mmCIF file of C-alpha atoms in Angstrom:
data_model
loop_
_atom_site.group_PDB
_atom_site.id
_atom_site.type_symbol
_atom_site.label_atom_id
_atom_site.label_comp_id
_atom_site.label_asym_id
_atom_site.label_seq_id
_atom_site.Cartn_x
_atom_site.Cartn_y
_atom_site.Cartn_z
ATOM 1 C CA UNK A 1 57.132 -75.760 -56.269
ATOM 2 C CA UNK A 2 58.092 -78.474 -54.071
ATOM 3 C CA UNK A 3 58.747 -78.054 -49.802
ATOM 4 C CA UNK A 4 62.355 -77.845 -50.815
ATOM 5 C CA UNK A 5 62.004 -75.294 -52.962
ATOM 6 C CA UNK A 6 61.195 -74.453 -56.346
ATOM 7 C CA UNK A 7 63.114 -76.132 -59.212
ATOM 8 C CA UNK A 8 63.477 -73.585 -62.036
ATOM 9 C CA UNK A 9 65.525 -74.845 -65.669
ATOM 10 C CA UNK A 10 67.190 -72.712 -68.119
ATOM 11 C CA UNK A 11 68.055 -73.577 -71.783
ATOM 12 C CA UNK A 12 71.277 -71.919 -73.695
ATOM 13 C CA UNK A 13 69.491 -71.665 -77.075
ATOM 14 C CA UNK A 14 72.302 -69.293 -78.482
ATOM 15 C CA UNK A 15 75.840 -69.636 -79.888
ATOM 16 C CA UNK A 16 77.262 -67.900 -77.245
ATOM 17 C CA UNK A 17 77.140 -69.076 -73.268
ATOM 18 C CA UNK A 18 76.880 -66.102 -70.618
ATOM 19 C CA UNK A 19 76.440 -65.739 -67.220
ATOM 20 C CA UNK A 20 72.679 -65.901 -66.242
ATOM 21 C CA UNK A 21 71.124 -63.481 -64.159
ATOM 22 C CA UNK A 22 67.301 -63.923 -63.092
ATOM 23 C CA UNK A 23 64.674 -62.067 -60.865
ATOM 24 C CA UNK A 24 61.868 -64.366 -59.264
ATOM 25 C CA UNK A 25 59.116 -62.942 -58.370
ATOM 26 C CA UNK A 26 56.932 -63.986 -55.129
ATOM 27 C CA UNK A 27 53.465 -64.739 -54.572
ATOM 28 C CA UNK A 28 53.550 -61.948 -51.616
ATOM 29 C CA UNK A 29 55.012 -59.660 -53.825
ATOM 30 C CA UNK A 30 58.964 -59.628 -53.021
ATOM 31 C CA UNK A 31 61.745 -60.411 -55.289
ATOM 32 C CA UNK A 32 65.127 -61.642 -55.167
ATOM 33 C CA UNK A 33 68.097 -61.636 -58.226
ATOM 34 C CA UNK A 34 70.311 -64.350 -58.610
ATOM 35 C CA UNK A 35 73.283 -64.850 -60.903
ATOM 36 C CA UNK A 36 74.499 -68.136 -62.449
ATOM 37 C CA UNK A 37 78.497 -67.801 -63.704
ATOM 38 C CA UNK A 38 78.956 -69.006 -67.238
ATOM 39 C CA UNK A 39 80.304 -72.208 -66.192
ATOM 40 C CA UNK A 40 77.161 -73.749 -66.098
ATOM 41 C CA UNK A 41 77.089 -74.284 -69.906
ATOM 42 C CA UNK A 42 80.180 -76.354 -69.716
ATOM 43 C CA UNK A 43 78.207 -79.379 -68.794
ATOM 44 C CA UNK A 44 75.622 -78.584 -71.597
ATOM 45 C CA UNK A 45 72.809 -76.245 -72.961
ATOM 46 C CA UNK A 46 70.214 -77.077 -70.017
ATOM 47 C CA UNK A 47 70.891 -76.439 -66.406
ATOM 48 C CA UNK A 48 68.706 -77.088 -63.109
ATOM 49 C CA UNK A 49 68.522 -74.842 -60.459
ATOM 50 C CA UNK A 50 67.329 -75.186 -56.958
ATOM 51 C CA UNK A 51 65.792 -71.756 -55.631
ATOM 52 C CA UNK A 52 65.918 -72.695 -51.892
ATOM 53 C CA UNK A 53 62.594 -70.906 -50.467
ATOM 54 C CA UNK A 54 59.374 -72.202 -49.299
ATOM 55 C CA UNK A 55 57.568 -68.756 -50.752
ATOM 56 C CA UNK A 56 55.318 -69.632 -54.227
ATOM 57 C CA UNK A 57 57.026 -68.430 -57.242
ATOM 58 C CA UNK A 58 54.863 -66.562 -59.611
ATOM 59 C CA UNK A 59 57.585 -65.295 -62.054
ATOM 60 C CA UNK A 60 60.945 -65.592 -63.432
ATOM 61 C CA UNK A 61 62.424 -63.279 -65.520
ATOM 62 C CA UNK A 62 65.795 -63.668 -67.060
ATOM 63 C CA UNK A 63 68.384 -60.434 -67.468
ATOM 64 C CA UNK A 64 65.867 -58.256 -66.090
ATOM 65 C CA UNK A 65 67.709 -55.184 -66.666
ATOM 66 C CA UNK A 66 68.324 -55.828 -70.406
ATOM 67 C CA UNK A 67 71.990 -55.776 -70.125
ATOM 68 C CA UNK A 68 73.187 -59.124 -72.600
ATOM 69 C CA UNK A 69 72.436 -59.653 -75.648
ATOM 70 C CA UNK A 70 69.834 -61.333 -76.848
ATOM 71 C CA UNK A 71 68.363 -62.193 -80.021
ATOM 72 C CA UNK A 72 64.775 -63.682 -78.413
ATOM 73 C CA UNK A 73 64.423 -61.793 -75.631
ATOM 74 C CA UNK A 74 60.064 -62.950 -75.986
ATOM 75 C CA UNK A 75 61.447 -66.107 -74.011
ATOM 76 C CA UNK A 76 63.224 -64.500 -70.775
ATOM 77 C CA UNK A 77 60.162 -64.622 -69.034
ATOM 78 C CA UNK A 78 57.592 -67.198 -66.914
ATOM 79 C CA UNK A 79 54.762 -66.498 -65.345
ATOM 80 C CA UNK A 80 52.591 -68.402 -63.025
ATOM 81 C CA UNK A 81 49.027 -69.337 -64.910
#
């Protein structure tokens, strides 16, 4: 978590690039989805983003509804320690 925002990284581990669609989770309780297009994978398996909010992330939870695919699903979610 930085004043900017909160830095959060993703890693295509599978075969297959998709779009990536996350829920974060905030420290007062709120949440907000975001979707990355597939695109992102072009440049390689690892991508950066930059979640613009000065609120304290306390998870991150990729595909939250279960929609893709996904053979290690264990790994779609952070939490805060």
């Amino acid at each position: 978590q930085k004043a900017n925002g909160t830095h959060i990284t993703f890693l295509n581990n599978g075969e297959i690039p998709m779009p990536v669609v996350f829920e974060v989770t905030f420290e007062d309780g709120s949440k907000e989805t975001k979707k990355l297009p597939v695109e992102i994978w072009q440049r390689g398996s690892q991508w950066t983003y930059l979640l613009k909010s000065d609120k304290v992330v306390t998870k991150v939870q990729i595909d939250p509804e279960g929609y893709l695919p996904d053979t290690k699903d264990k790994d779609n979610v952070w939490n805060k320690e």
